[in-house]
């Protein structure tokens, strides 16, 4: 296919029970000018066989099989192969909720010349039952469909929540700035990837549409390998700590300082605690949580107040809806 608009990158690993539903949600899209790059990361079940049978005859799907190397290397391979103007990441055990998803995202991006769009999700279990109401979108109500800068997005919309699969990327920005995932990193790699990507953006939009069904189950990537969680966070910390030195935008650099200091506060019981402190203590700007982290009671009160204020904000916005 020529002039592909969207490249969908799908890492495939032991998802034989879910992949058909994932691919079906793509076939149902009203917008059809896309390619789906399915990269089998050494599945041990029948994922590859099931997938190959389901997409037979549809030239928009491409399957690549390789040895198991982890999700970050797999996604990087997909970025290298992508031909579309925009890139969307879809996990093989998840699926799209709305058949108009790609049509809306593409129109918004093209009409407004957007570099990044963030949308919302619904959490589901193995049987597609909704697990909880996604109320966080109400906190961001005053920013619905507004064009914002990367600094405003990070400080006023993201709340340190950087989710890869709820995002719409511009492929030219990824390629021109050589933005890739950290090889070998399995946890919070999306935060590192998105924060580095956003730095090169000019126009960002947040929409409250719940387009993505995010499956939470015991075999999900975020539920395994927790013993390596601390080492993965150190990879993220080191990557962004190095990247901040490239930032000529002072306000964006300040945000990275705060993000890293918050990460350090969260990991104060980690084996890397002393390492974080040595670096963060030299930051010109630190998050409030980091400043209070040495006072356990003060930090606990601060986090409780933040949580309460967020609940109040949600309730107000839901009443005014």
C-alpha positions as protocol buffer text, in pm:
chain_id: "A"
residue {
  index: 1
  type: UNK
  ca { x: 0 y: 0 z: 0 }
}
residue {
  index: 2
  type: UNK
  ca { x: 111 y: 353 z: -76 }
}
residue {
  index: 3
  type: UNK
  ca { x: 50 y: 668 z: 129 }
}
residue {
  index: 4
  type: UNK
  ca { x: -41 y: 484 z: 448 }
}
residue {
  index: 5
  type: UNK
  ca { x: -184 y: 717 z: 712 }
}
residue {
  index: 6
  type: UNK
  ca { x: -159 y: 507 z: 1030 }
}
residue {
  index: 7
  type: UNK
  ca { x: 87 y: 236 z: 1125 }
}
residue {
  index: 8
  type: UNK
  ca { x: -40 y: 15 z: 1409 }
}
residue {
  index: 9
  type: UNK
  ca { x: 237 y: -165 z: 1595 }
}
residue {
  index: 10
  type: UNK
  ca { x: 127 y: -485 z: 1772 }
}
residue {
  index: 11
  type: UNK
  ca { x: 376 y: -682 z: 1983 }
}
residue {
  index: 12
  type: UNK
  ca { x: 252 y: -1042 z: 1997 }
}
residue {
  index: 13
  type: UNK
  ca { x: 347 y: -1274 z: 2280 }
}
residue {
  index: 14
  type: UNK
  ca { x: 135 y: -1561 z: 2412 }
}
residue {
  index: 15
  type: UNK
  ca { x: -196 y: -1393 z: 2336 }
}
residue {
  index: 16
  type: UNK
  ca { x: -377 y: -1670 z: 2146 }
}
residue {
  index: 17
  type: UNK
  ca { x: -693 y: -1623 z: 2355 }
}
residue {
  index: 18
  type: UNK
  ca { x: -726 y: -1253 z: 2278 }
}
residue {
  index: 19
  type: UNK
  ca { x: -554 y: -1164 z: 1951 }
}
residue {
  index: 20
  type: UNK
  ca { x: -857 y: -1228 z: 1726 }
}
residue {
  index: 21
  type: UNK
  ca { x: -1061 y: -974 z: 1920 }
}
residue {
  index: 22
  type: UNK
  ca { x: -774 y: -727 z: 1893 }
}
residue {
  index: 23
  type: UNK
  ca { x: -745 y: -767 z: 1516 }
}
residue {
  index: 24
  type: UNK
  ca { x: -1123 y: -769 z: 1469 }
}
residue {
  index: 25
  type: UNK
  ca { x: -1142 y: -423 z: 1626 }
}
residue {
  index: 26
  type: UNK
  ca { x: -903 y: -302 z: 1355 }
}
residue {
  index: 27
  type: UNK
  ca { x: -1100 y: -459 z: 1071 }
}
residue {
  index: 28
  type: UNK
  ca { x: -1414 y: -285 z: 1198 }
}
residue {
  index: 29
  type: UNK
  ca { x: -1264 y: 64 z: 1177 }
}
residue {
  index: 30
  type: UNK
  ca { x: -1445 y: 305 z: 944 }
}
residue {
  index: 31
  type: UNK
  ca { x: -1106 y: 452 z: 854 }
}
residue {
  index: 32
  type: UNK
  ca { x: -925 y: 196 z: 640 }
}
residue {
  index: 33
  type: UNK
  ca { x: -598 y: 356 z: 528 }
}
residue {
  index: 34
  type: UNK
  ca { x: -377 y: 182 z: 782 }
}
residue {
  index: 35
  type: UNK
  ca { x: -123 y: -95 z: 813 }
}
residue {
  index: 36
  type: UNK
  ca { x: -89 y: -329 z: 1110 }
}
residue {
  index: 37
  type: UNK
  ca { x: 262 y: -455 z: 1187 }
}
residue {
  index: 38
  type: UNK
  ca { x: 234 y: -765 z: 1404 }
}
residue {
  index: 39
  type: UNK
  ca { x: 565 y: -870 z: 1554 }
}
residue {
  index: 40
  type: UNK
  ca { x: 566 y: -1210 z: 1721 }
}
residue {
  index: 41
  type: UNK
  ca { x: 820 y: -1196 z: 2003 }
}
residue {
  index: 42
  type: UNK
  ca { x: 887 y: -1569 z: 2025 }
}
residue {
  index: 43
  type: UNK
  ca { x: 542 y: -1679 z: 2144 }
}
residue {
  index: 44
  type: UNK
  ca { x: 529 y: -2023 z: 2302 }
}
residue {
  index: 45
  type: UNK
  ca { x: 159 y: -2078 z: 2241 }
}
residue {
  index: 46
  type: UNK
  ca { x: -40 y: -2074 z: 1915 }
}
residue {
  index: 47
  type: UNK
  ca { x: -55 y: -1694 z: 1889 }
}
residue {
  index: 48
  type: UNK
  ca { x: 128 y: -1679 z: 1558 }
}
residue {
  index: 49
  type: UNK
  ca { x: -82 y: -1958 z: 1404 }
}
residue {
  index: 50
  type: UNK
  ca { x: -411 y: -1805 z: 1521 }
}
residue {
  index: 51
  type: UNK
  ca { x: -307 y: -1462 z: 1401 }
}
residue {
  index: 52
  type: UNK
  ca { x: -192 y: -1582 z: 1057 }
}
residue {
  index: 53
  type: UNK
  ca { x: -516 y: -1766 z: 998 }
}
residue {
  index: 54
  type: UNK
  ca { x: -732 y: -1471 z: 1101 }
}
residue {
  index: 55
  type: UNK
  ca { x: -567 y: -1208 z: 878 }
}
residue {
  index: 56
  type: UNK
  ca { x: -526 y: -1429 z: 571 }
}
residue {
  index: 57
  type: UNK
  ca { x: -599 y: -1232 z: 255 }
}
residue {
  index: 58
  type: UNK
  ca { x: -594 y: -886 z: 417 }
}
residue {
  index: 59
  type: UNK
  ca { x: -287 y: -709 z: 278 }
}
residue {
  index: 60
  type: UNK
  ca { x: -300 y: -440 z: 545 }
}
residue {
  index: 61
  type: UNK
  ca { x: -159 y: -686 z: 798 }
}
residue {
  index: 62
  type: UNK
  ca { x: 209 y: -779 z: 810 }
}
residue {
  index: 63
  type: UNK
  ca { x: 352 y: -1047 z: 1038 }
}
residue {
  index: 64
  type: UNK
  ca { x: 713 y: -1069 z: 1148 }
}
residue {
  index: 65
  type: UNK
  ca { x: 842 y: -1348 z: 1369 }
}
residue {
  index: 66
  type: UNK
  ca { x: 1156 y: -1322 z: 1581 }
}
residue {
  index: 67
  type: UNK
  ca { x: 1315 y: -1463 z: 1893 }
}
residue {
  index: 68
  type: UNK
  ca { x: 1200 y: -1338 z: 2231 }
}
residue {
  index: 69
  type: UNK
  ca { x: 1371 y: -1005 z: 2308 }
}
residue {
  index: 70
  type: UNK
  ca { x: 1113 y: -815 z: 2510 }
}
residue {
  index: 71
  type: UNK
  ca { x: 847 y: -559 z: 2431 }
}
residue {
  index: 72
  type: UNK
  ca { x: 1079 y: -257 z: 2397 }
}
residue {
  index: 73
  type: UNK
  ca { x: 1297 y: -410 z: 2125 }
}
residue {
  index: 74
  type: UNK
  ca { x: 983 y: -543 z: 1957 }
}
residue {
  index: 75
  type: UNK
  ca { x: 821 y: -199 z: 1944 }
}
residue {
  index: 76
  type: UNK
  ca { x: 1144 y: -42 z: 1817 }
}
residue {
  index: 77
  type: UNK
  ca { x: 1140 y: -292 z: 1532 }
}
residue {
  index: 78
  type: UNK
  ca { x: 785 y: -184 z: 1452 }
}
residue {
  index: 79
  type: UNK
  ca { x: 884 y: 184 z: 1444 }
}
residue {
  index: 80
  type: UNK
  ca { x: 1163 y: 102 z: 1197 }
}
residue {
  index: 81
  type: UNK
  ca { x: 919 y: -77 z: 966 }
}
residue {
  index: 82
  type: UNK
  ca { x: 629 y: 169 z: 993 }
}
residue {
  index: 83
  type: UNK
  ca { x: 531 y: 358 z: 677 }
}
residue {
  index: 84
  type: UNK
  ca { x: 242 y: 564 z: 812 }
}
residue {
  index: 85
  type: UNK
  ca { x: 223 y: 934 z: 893 }
}
residue {
  index: 86
  type: UNK
  ca { x: 103 y: 843 z: 1241 }
}
residue {
  index: 87
  type: UNK
  ca { x: 190 y: 559 z: 1477 }
}
residue {
  index: 88
  type: UNK
  ca { x: -41 y: 384 z: 1719 }
}
residue {
  index: 89
  type: UNK
  ca { x: 61 y: 110 z: 1963 }
}
residue {
  index: 90
  type: UNK
  ca { x: -188 y: -170 z: 2034 }
}
residue {
  index: 91
  type: UNK
  ca { x: -123 y: -463 z: 2265 }
}
residue {
  index: 92
  type: UNK
  ca { x: -238 y: -801 z: 2135 }
}
residue {
  index: 93
  type: UNK
  ca { x: -457 y: -872 z: 2440 }
}
residue {
  index: 94
  type: UNK
  ca { x: -638 y: -536 z: 2416 }
}
residue {
  index: 95
  type: UNK
  ca { x: -875 y: -394 z: 2156 }
}
residue {
  index: 96
  type: UNK
  ca { x: -1042 y: -76 z: 2032 }
}
residue {
  index: 97
  type: UNK
  ca { x: -1385 y: 14 z: 2166 }
}
residue {
  index: 98
  type: UNK
  ca { x: -1507 y: 245 z: 1892 }
}
residue {
  index: 99
  type: UNK
  ca { x: -1512 y: 175 z: 1518 }
}
residue {
  index: 100
  type: UNK
  ca { x: -1469 y: 549 z: 1454 }
}
residue {
  index: 101
  type: UNK
  ca { x: -1152 y: 575 z: 1661 }
}
residue {
  index: 102
  type: UNK
  ca { x: -900 y: 611 z: 1378 }
}
residue {
  index: 103
  type: UNK
  ca { x: -1126 y: 838 z: 1175 }
}
residue {
  index: 104
  type: UNK
  ca { x: -1165 y: 1083 z: 1465 }
}
residue {
  index: 105
  type: UNK
  ca { x: -797 y: 1078 z: 1560 }
}
residue {
  index: 106
  type: UNK
  ca { x: -678 y: 1125 z: 1204 }
}
residue {
  index: 107
  type: UNK
  ca { x: -917 y: 1411 z: 1136 }
}
residue {
  index: 108
  type: UNK
  ca { x: -822 y: 1589 z: 1457 }
}
residue {
  index: 109
  type: UNK
  ca { x: -451 y: 1548 z: 1389 }
}
residue {
  index: 110
  type: UNK
  ca { x: -467 y: 1662 z: 1028 }
}
residue {
  index: 111
  type: UNK
  ca { x: -710 y: 1953 z: 1068 }
}
residue {
  index: 112
  type: UNK
  ca { x: -533 y: 2094 z: 1375 }
}
residue {
  index: 113
  type: UNK
  ca { x: -179 y: 1993 z: 1270 }
}
residue {
  index: 114
  type: UNK
  ca { x: -136 y: 1807 z: 1597 }
}
residue {
  index: 115
  type: UNK
  ca { x: 180 y: 1627 z: 1701 }
}
residue {
  index: 116
  type: UNK
  ca { x: 24 y: 1421 z: 1981 }
}
residue {
  index: 117
  type: UNK
  ca { x: -323 y: 1317 z: 2096 }
}
residue {
  index: 118
  type: UNK
  ca { x: -404 y: 1152 z: 2427 }
}
residue {
  index: 119
  type: UNK
  ca { x: -740 y: 978 z: 2474 }
}
residue {
  index: 120
  type: UNK
  ca { x: -895 y: 755 z: 2741 }
}
residue {
  index: 121
  type: UNK
  ca { x: -960 y: 388 z: 2814 }
}
residue {
  index: 122
  type: UNK
  ca { x: -1176 y: 137 z: 2995 }
}
residue {
  index: 123
  type: UNK
  ca { x: -1017 y: -133 z: 3209 }
}
residue {
  index: 124
  type: UNK
  ca { x: -1151 y: -484 z: 3145 }
}
residue {
  index: 125
  type: UNK
  ca { x: -1093 y: -834 z: 3280 }
}
residue {
  index: 126
  type: UNK
  ca { x: -1037 y: -1162 z: 3094 }
}
residue {
  index: 127
  type: UNK
  ca { x: -1408 y: -1180 z: 3012 }
}
residue {
  index: 128
  type: UNK
  ca { x: -1441 y: -820 z: 2887 }
}
residue {
  index: 129
  type: UNK
  ca { x: -1620 y: -703 z: 3199 }
}
residue {
  index: 130
  type: UNK
  ca { x: -1549 y: -342 z: 3295 }
}
residue {
  index: 131
  type: UNK
  ca { x: -1348 y: -332 z: 3616 }
}
residue {
  index: 132
  type: UNK
  ca { x: -1397 y: 28 z: 3728 }
}
residue {
  index: 133
  type: UNK
  ca { x: -1513 y: 367 z: 3611 }
}
residue {
  index: 134
  type: UNK
  ca { x: -1234 y: 578 z: 3467 }
}
residue {
  index: 135
  type: UNK
  ca { x: -1300 y: 900 z: 3657 }
}
residue {
  index: 136
  type: UNK
  ca { x: -962 y: 1065 z: 3606 }
}
residue {
  index: 137
  type: UNK
  ca { x: -1079 y: 1216 z: 3280 }
}
residue {
  index: 138
  type: UNK
  ca { x: -1306 y: 1449 z: 3478 }
}
residue {
  index: 139
  type: UNK
  ca { x: -1000 y: 1612 z: 3637 }
}
residue {
  index: 140
  type: UNK
  ca { x: -893 y: 1722 z: 3291 }
}
residue {
  index: 141
  type: UNK
  ca { x: -1233 y: 1855 z: 3185 }
}
residue {
  index: 142
  type: UNK
  ca { x: -1123 y: 2215 z: 3124 }
}
residue {
  index: 143
  type: UNK
  ca { x: -869 y: 2092 z: 2870 }
}
residue {
  index: 144
  type: UNK
  ca { x: -1101 y: 1878 z: 2657 }
}
residue {
  index: 145
  type: UNK
  ca { x: -1024 y: 1928 z: 2286 }
}
residue {
  index: 146
  type: UNK
  ca { x: -793 y: 2224 z: 2354 }
}
residue {
  index: 147
  type: UNK
  ca { x: -453 y: 2261 z: 2190 }
}
residue {
  index: 148
  type: UNK
  ca { x: -180 y: 2288 z: 2453 }
}
residue {
  index: 149
  type: UNK
  ca { x: 199 y: 2300 z: 2471 }
}
residue {
  index: 150
  type: UNK
  ca { x: 413 y: 2010 z: 2599 }
}
residue {
  index: 151
  type: UNK
  ca { x: 481 y: 2197 z: 2924 }
}
residue {
  index: 152
  type: UNK
  ca { x: 111 y: 2256 z: 2992 }
}
residue {
  index: 153
  type: UNK
  ca { x: 28 y: 1897 z: 2900 }
}
residue {
  index: 154
  type: UNK
  ca { x: 283 y: 1753 z: 3143 }
}
residue {
  index: 155
  type: UNK
  ca { x: 203 y: 1989 z: 3428 }
}
residue {
  index: 156
  type: UNK
  ca { x: -173 y: 2026 z: 3396 }
}
residue {
  index: 157
  type: UNK
  ca { x: -307 y: 1720 z: 3213 }
}
residue {
  index: 158
  type: UNK
  ca { x: -76 y: 1419 z: 3243 }
}
residue {
  index: 159
  type: UNK
  ca { x: -38 y: 1411 z: 3623 }
}
residue {
  index: 160
  type: UNK
  ca { x: 267 y: 1190 z: 3565 }
}
residue {
  index: 161
  type: UNK
  ca { x: 44 y: 938 z: 3386 }
}
residue {
  index: 162
  type: UNK
  ca { x: 206 y: 846 z: 3057 }
}
residue {
  index: 163
  type: UNK
  ca { x: 26 y: 562 z: 2882 }
}
residue {
  index: 164
  type: UNK
  ca { x: 159 y: 443 z: 2550 }
}
residue {
  index: 165
  type: UNK
  ca { x: -151 y: 275 z: 2411 }
}
residue {
  index: 166
  type: UNK
  ca { x: -377 y: 573 z: 2477 }
}
residue {
  index: 167
  type: UNK
  ca { x: -161 y: 794 z: 2257 }
}
residue {
  index: 168
  type: UNK
  ca { x: -142 y: 895 z: 1891 }
}
residue {
  index: 169
  type: UNK
  ca { x: 208 y: 977 z: 1763 }
}
residue {
  index: 170
  type: UNK
  ca { x: 348 y: 1152 z: 1458 }
}
residue {
  index: 171
  type: UNK
  ca { x: 600 y: 920 z: 1295 }
}
residue {
  index: 172
  type: UNK
  ca { x: 819 y: 1200 z: 1154 }
}
residue {
  index: 173
  type: UNK
  ca { x: 894 y: 1326 z: 1506 }
}
residue {
  index: 174
  type: UNK
  ca { x: 998 y: 978 z: 1618 }
}
residue {
  index: 175
  type: UNK
  ca { x: 1231 y: 929 z: 1323 }
}
residue {
  index: 176
  type: UNK
  ca { x: 1382 y: 1276 z: 1303 }
}
residue {
  index: 177
  type: UNK
  ca { x: 1475 y: 1265 z: 1672 }
}
residue {
  index: 178
  type: UNK
  ca { x: 1562 y: 895 z: 1690 }
}
residue {
  index: 179
  type: UNK
  ca { x: 1315 y: 830 z: 1971 }
}
residue {
  index: 180
  type: UNK
  ca { x: 1310 y: 465 z: 2072 }
}
residue {
  index: 181
  type: UNK
  ca { x: 1224 y: 252 z: 2372 }
}
residue {
  index: 182
  type: UNK
  ca { x: 1496 y: 158 z: 2620 }
}
residue {
  index: 183
  type: UNK
  ca { x: 1619 y: -188 z: 2524 }
}
residue {
  index: 184
  type: UNK
  ca { x: 1546 y: -440 z: 2797 }
}
residue {
  index: 185
  type: UNK
  ca { x: 1311 y: -211 z: 2991 }
}
residue {
  index: 186
  type: UNK
  ca { x: 964 y: -353 z: 3067 }
}
residue {
  index: 187
  type: UNK
  ca { x: 825 y: -116 z: 3330 }
}
residue {
  index: 188
  type: UNK
  ca { x: 753 y: 257 z: 3288 }
}
residue {
  index: 189
  type: UNK
  ca { x: 930 y: 249 z: 2952 }
}
residue {
  index: 190
  type: UNK
  ca { x: 629 y: 432 z: 2810 }
}
residue {
  index: 191
  type: UNK
  ca { x: 688 y: 728 z: 3044 }
}
residue {
  index: 192
  type: UNK
  ca { x: 1045 y: 765 z: 2923 }
}
residue {
  index: 193
  type: UNK
  ca { x: 939 y: 731 z: 2560 }
}
residue {
  index: 194
  type: UNK
  ca { x: 652 y: 980 z: 2578 }
}
residue {
  index: 195
  type: UNK
  ca { x: 837 y: 1244 z: 2783 }
}
residue {
  index: 196
  type: UNK
  ca { x: 1123 y: 1245 z: 2533 }
}
residue {
  index: 197
  type: UNK
  ca { x: 876 y: 1253 z: 2244 }
}
residue {
  index: 198
  type: UNK
  ca { x: 669 y: 1541 z: 2382 }
}
residue {
  index: 199
  type: UNK
  ca { x: 973 y: 1766 z: 2402 }
}
residue {
  index: 200
  type: UNK
  ca { x: 977 y: 1787 z: 2021 }
}
residue {
  index: 201
  type: UNK
  ca { x: 604 y: 1857 z: 1989 }
}
residue {
  index: 202
  type: UNK
  ca { x: 434 y: 2191 z: 1939 }
}
residue {
  index: 203
  type: UNK
  ca { x: 63 y: 2110 z: 1939 }
}
residue {
  index: 204
  type: UNK
  ca { x: -94 y: 1857 z: 2176 }
}
residue {
  index: 205
  type: UNK
  ca { x: -458 y: 1771 z: 2237 }
}
residue {
  index: 206
  type: UNK
  ca { x: -636 y: 1571 z: 2506 }
}
residue {
  index: 207
  type: UNK
  ca { x: -978 y: 1419 z: 2434 }
}
residue {
  index: 208
  type: UNK
  ca { x: -1194 y: 1229 z: 2687 }
}
residue {
  index: 209
  type: UNK
  ca { x: -1313 y: 965 z: 2437 }
}
residue {
  index: 210
  type: UNK
  ca { x: -1275 y: 612 z: 2576 }
}
residue {
  index: 211
  type: UNK
  ca { x: -1136 y: 434 z: 2271 }
}
residue {
  index: 212
  type: UNK
  ca { x: -915 y: 166 z: 2425 }
}
residue {
  index: 213
  type: UNK
  ca { x: -1003 y: -153 z: 2614 }
}
residue {
  index: 214
  type: UNK
  ca { x: -711 y: -220 z: 2848 }
}
residue {
  index: 215
  type: UNK
  ca { x: -708 y: -576 z: 2975 }
}
residue {
  index: 216
  type: UNK
  ca { x: -584 y: -636 z: 3327 }
}
residue {
  index: 217
  type: UNK
  ca { x: -493 y: -998 z: 3395 }
}
residue {
  index: 218
  type: UNK
  ca { x: -223 y: -1199 z: 3567 }
}
residue {
  index: 219
  type: UNK
  ca { x: -24 y: -1260 z: 3249 }
}
residue {
  index: 220
  type: UNK
  ca { x: -7 y: -894 z: 3147 }
}
residue {
  index: 221
  type: UNK
  ca { x: 340 y: -742 z: 3114 }
}
residue {
  index: 222
  type: UNK
  ca { x: 276 y: -509 z: 3408 }
}
residue {
  index: 223
  type: UNK
  ca { x: 191 y: -805 z: 3635 }
}
residue {
  index: 224
  type: UNK
  ca { x: 507 y: -1009 z: 3587 }
}
residue {
  index: 225
  type: UNK
  ca { x: 880 y: -970 z: 3640 }
}
residue {
  index: 226
  type: UNK
  ca { x: 822 y: -744 z: 3940 }
}
residue {
  index: 227
  type: UNK
  ca { x: 1155 y: -849 z: 4086 }
}
residue {
  index: 228
  type: UNK
  ca { x: 1314 y: -649 z: 3805 }
}
residue {
  index: 229
  type: UNK
  ca { x: 1094 y: -342 z: 3863 }
}
residue {
  index: 230
  type: UNK
  ca { x: 1363 y: -148 z: 4048 }
}
residue {
  index: 231
  type: UNK
  ca { x: 1627 y: -206 z: 3781 }
}
residue {
  index: 232
  type: UNK
  ca { x: 1380 y: -99 z: 3510 }
}
residue {
  index: 233
  type: UNK
  ca { x: 1302 y: 225 z: 3692 }
}
residue {
  index: 234
  type: UNK
  ca { x: 1673 y: 298 z: 3717 }
}
residue {
  index: 235
  type: UNK
  ca { x: 1695 y: 263 z: 3337 }
}
residue {
  index: 236
  type: UNK
  ca { x: 1410 y: 515 z: 3304 }
}
residue {
  index: 237
  type: UNK
  ca { x: 1568 y: 749 z: 3556 }
}
residue {
  index: 238
  type: UNK
  ca { x: 1907 y: 740 z: 3383 }
}
residue {
  index: 239
  type: UNK
  ca { x: 1756 y: 789 z: 3039 }
}
residue {
  index: 240
  type: UNK
  ca { x: 1560 y: 1101 z: 3137 }
}
residue {
  index: 241
  type: UNK
  ca { x: 1839 y: 1234 z: 3354 }
}
residue {
  index: 242
  type: UNK
  ca { x: 2065 y: 1227 z: 3048 }
}
residue {
  index: 243
  type: UNK
  ca { x: 1793 y: 1363 z: 2818 }
}
residue {
  index: 244
  type: UNK
  ca { x: 1725 y: 1669 z: 3035 }
}
residue {
  index: 245
  type: UNK
  ca { x: 2068 y: 1803 z: 2939 }
}
residue {
  index: 246
  type: UNK
  ca { x: 1944 y: 1834 z: 2580 }
}
residue {
  index: 247
  type: UNK
  ca { x: 1648 y: 2050 z: 2679 }
}
residue {
  index: 248
  type: UNK
  ca { x: 1681 y: 2412 z: 2580 }
}
residue {
  index: 249
  type: UNK
  ca { x: 1323 y: 2473 z: 2695 }
}
residue {
  index: 250
  type: UNK
  ca { x: 1379 y: 2565 z: 3059 }
}
residue {
  index: 251
  type: UNK
  ca { x: 1021 y: 2499 z: 3166 }
}
residue {
  index: 252
  type: UNK
  ca { x: 1021 y: 2151 z: 3015 }
}
residue {
  index: 253
  type: UNK
  ca { x: 1354 y: 2080 z: 3182 }
}
residue {
  index: 254
  type: UNK
  ca { x: 1199 y: 2185 z: 3514 }
}
residue {
  index: 255
  type: UNK
  ca { x: 923 y: 1931 z: 3460 }
}
residue {
  index: 256
  type: UNK
  ca { x: 1178 y: 1653 z: 3407 }
}
residue {
  index: 257
  type: UNK
  ca { x: 1352 y: 1755 z: 3730 }
}
residue {
  index: 258
  type: UNK
  ca { x: 1021 y: 1722 z: 3914 }
}
residue {
  index: 259
  type: UNK
  ca { x: 931 y: 1393 z: 3744 }
}
residue {
  index: 260
  type: UNK
  ca { x: 1267 y: 1237 z: 3833 }
}
residue {
  index: 261
  type: UNK
  ca { x: 1254 y: 1361 z: 4192 }
}
residue {
  index: 262
  type: UNK
  ca { x: 903 y: 1216 z: 4229 }
}
residue {
  index: 263
  type: UNK
  ca { x: 1027 y: 884 z: 4090 }
}
residue {
  index: 264
  type: UNK
  ca { x: 1313 y: 892 z: 4342 }
}
residue {
  index: 265
  type: UNK
  ca { x: 1066 y: 958 z: 4625 }
}
residue {
  index: 266
  type: UNK
  ca { x: 853 y: 663 z: 4515 }
}
residue {
  index: 267
  type: UNK
  ca { x: 1163 y: 443 z: 4521 }
}
residue {
  index: 268
  type: UNK
  ca { x: 1305 y: 551 z: 4855 }
}
residue {
  index: 269
  type: UNK
  ca { x: 1317 y: 185 z: 4967 }
}
residue {
  index: 270
  type: UNK
  ca { x: 1488 y: 72 z: 4648 }
}
residue {
  index: 271
  type: UNK
  ca { x: 1841 y: -68 z: 4636 }
}
residue {
  index: 272
  type: UNK
  ca { x: 1917 y: 239 z: 4425 }
}
residue {
  index: 273
  type: UNK
  ca { x: 1799 y: 492 z: 4684 }
}
residue {
  index: 274
  type: UNK
  ca { x: 2143 y: 635 z: 4759 }
}
residue {
  index: 275
  type: UNK
  ca { x: 2214 y: 664 z: 4388 }
}
residue {
  index: 276
  type: UNK
  ca { x: 1894 y: 863 z: 4333 }
}
residue {
  index: 277
  type: UNK
  ca { x: 1962 y: 1092 z: 4629 }
}
residue {
  index: 278
  type: UNK
  ca { x: 2312 y: 1178 z: 4513 }
}
residue {
  index: 279
  type: UNK
  ca { x: 2173 y: 1296 z: 4182 }
}
residue {
  index: 280
  type: UNK
  ca { x: 1842 y: 1452 z: 4286 }
}
residue {
  index: 281
  type: UNK
  ca { x: 1991 y: 1649 z: 4574 }
}
residue {
  index: 282
  type: UNK
  ca { x: 2182 y: 1848 z: 4313 }
}
residue {
  index: 283
  type: UNK
  ca { x: 1870 y: 1934 z: 4114 }
}
residue {
  index: 284
  type: UNK
  ca { x: 1779 y: 2306 z: 4123 }
}
residue {
  index: 285
  type: UNK
  ca { x: 1410 y: 2207 z: 4137 }
}
residue {
  index: 286
  type: UNK
  ca { x: 1250 y: 1917 z: 4321 }
}
residue {
  index: 287
  type: UNK
  ca { x: 893 y: 1793 z: 4356 }
}
residue {
  index: 288
  type: UNK
  ca { x: 706 y: 1865 z: 4677 }
}
residue {
  index: 289
  type: UNK
  ca { x: 681 y: 1496 z: 4742 }
}
residue {
  index: 290
  type: UNK
  ca { x: 1057 y: 1454 z: 4724 }
}
residue {
  index: 291
  type: UNK
  ca { x: 1108 y: 1743 z: 4967 }
}
residue {
  index: 292
  type: UNK
  ca { x: 870 y: 1578 z: 5212 }
}
residue {
  index: 293
  type: UNK
  ca { x: 982 y: 1219 z: 5155 }
}
residue {
  index: 294
  type: UNK
  ca { x: 1227 y: 1230 z: 5445 }
}
residue {
  index: 295
  type: UNK
  ca { x: 935 y: 1320 z: 5671 }
}
residue {
  index: 296
  type: UNK
  ca { x: 711 y: 1017 z: 5638 }
}
residue {
  index: 297
  type: UNK
  ca { x: 410 y: 1165 z: 5818 }
}
residue {
  index: 298
  type: UNK
  ca { x: 429 y: 1493 z: 5624 }
}
residue {
  index: 299
  type: UNK
  ca { x: 453 y: 1305 z: 5295 }
}
residue {
  index: 300
  type: UNK
  ca { x: 157 y: 1086 z: 5388 }
}
residue {
  index: 301
  type: UNK
  ca { x: -55 y: 1391 z: 5475 }
}
residue {
  index: 302
  type: UNK
  ca { x: 50 y: 1563 z: 5151 }
}
residue {
  index: 303
  type: UNK
  ca { x: -46 y: 1262 z: 4936 }
}
residue {
  index: 304
  type: UNK
  ca { x: -377 y: 1225 z: 5120 }
}
residue {
  index: 305
  type: UNK
  ca { x: -460 y: 1591 z: 5057 }
}
residue {
  index: 306
  type: UNK
  ca { x: -372 y: 1554 z: 4689 }
}
residue {
  index: 307
  type: UNK
  ca { x: -597 y: 1250 z: 4663 }
}
residue {
  index: 308
  type: UNK
  ca { x: -881 y: 1434 z: 4840 }
}
residue {
  index: 309
  type: UNK
  ca { x: -847 y: 1740 z: 4616 }
}
residue {
  index: 310
  type: UNK
  ca { x: -855 y: 1517 z: 4310 }
}
residue {
  index: 311
  type: UNK
  ca { x: -1174 y: 1350 z: 4432 }
}
residue {
  index: 312
  type: UNK
  ca { x: -1335 y: 1688 z: 4498 }
}
residue {
  index: 313
  type: UNK
  ca { x: -1233 y: 1810 z: 4154 }
}
residue {
  index: 314
  type: UNK
  ca { x: -1379 y: 1498 z: 3993 }
}
residue {
  index: 315
  type: UNK
  ca { x: -1708 y: 1539 z: 4178 }
}
residue {
  index: 316
  type: UNK
  ca { x: -1738 y: 1907 z: 4083 }
}
residue {
  index: 317
  type: UNK
  ca { x: -1670 y: 1837 z: 3717 }
}
residue {
  index: 318
  type: UNK
  ca { x: -1916 y: 1547 z: 3711 }
}
residue {
  index: 319
  type: UNK
  ca { x: -2187 y: 1771 z: 3864 }
}
residue {
  index: 320
  type: UNK
  ca { x: -2115 y: 2046 z: 3610 }
}
residue {
  index: 321
  type: UNK
  ca { x: -2107 y: 1800 z: 3319 }
}
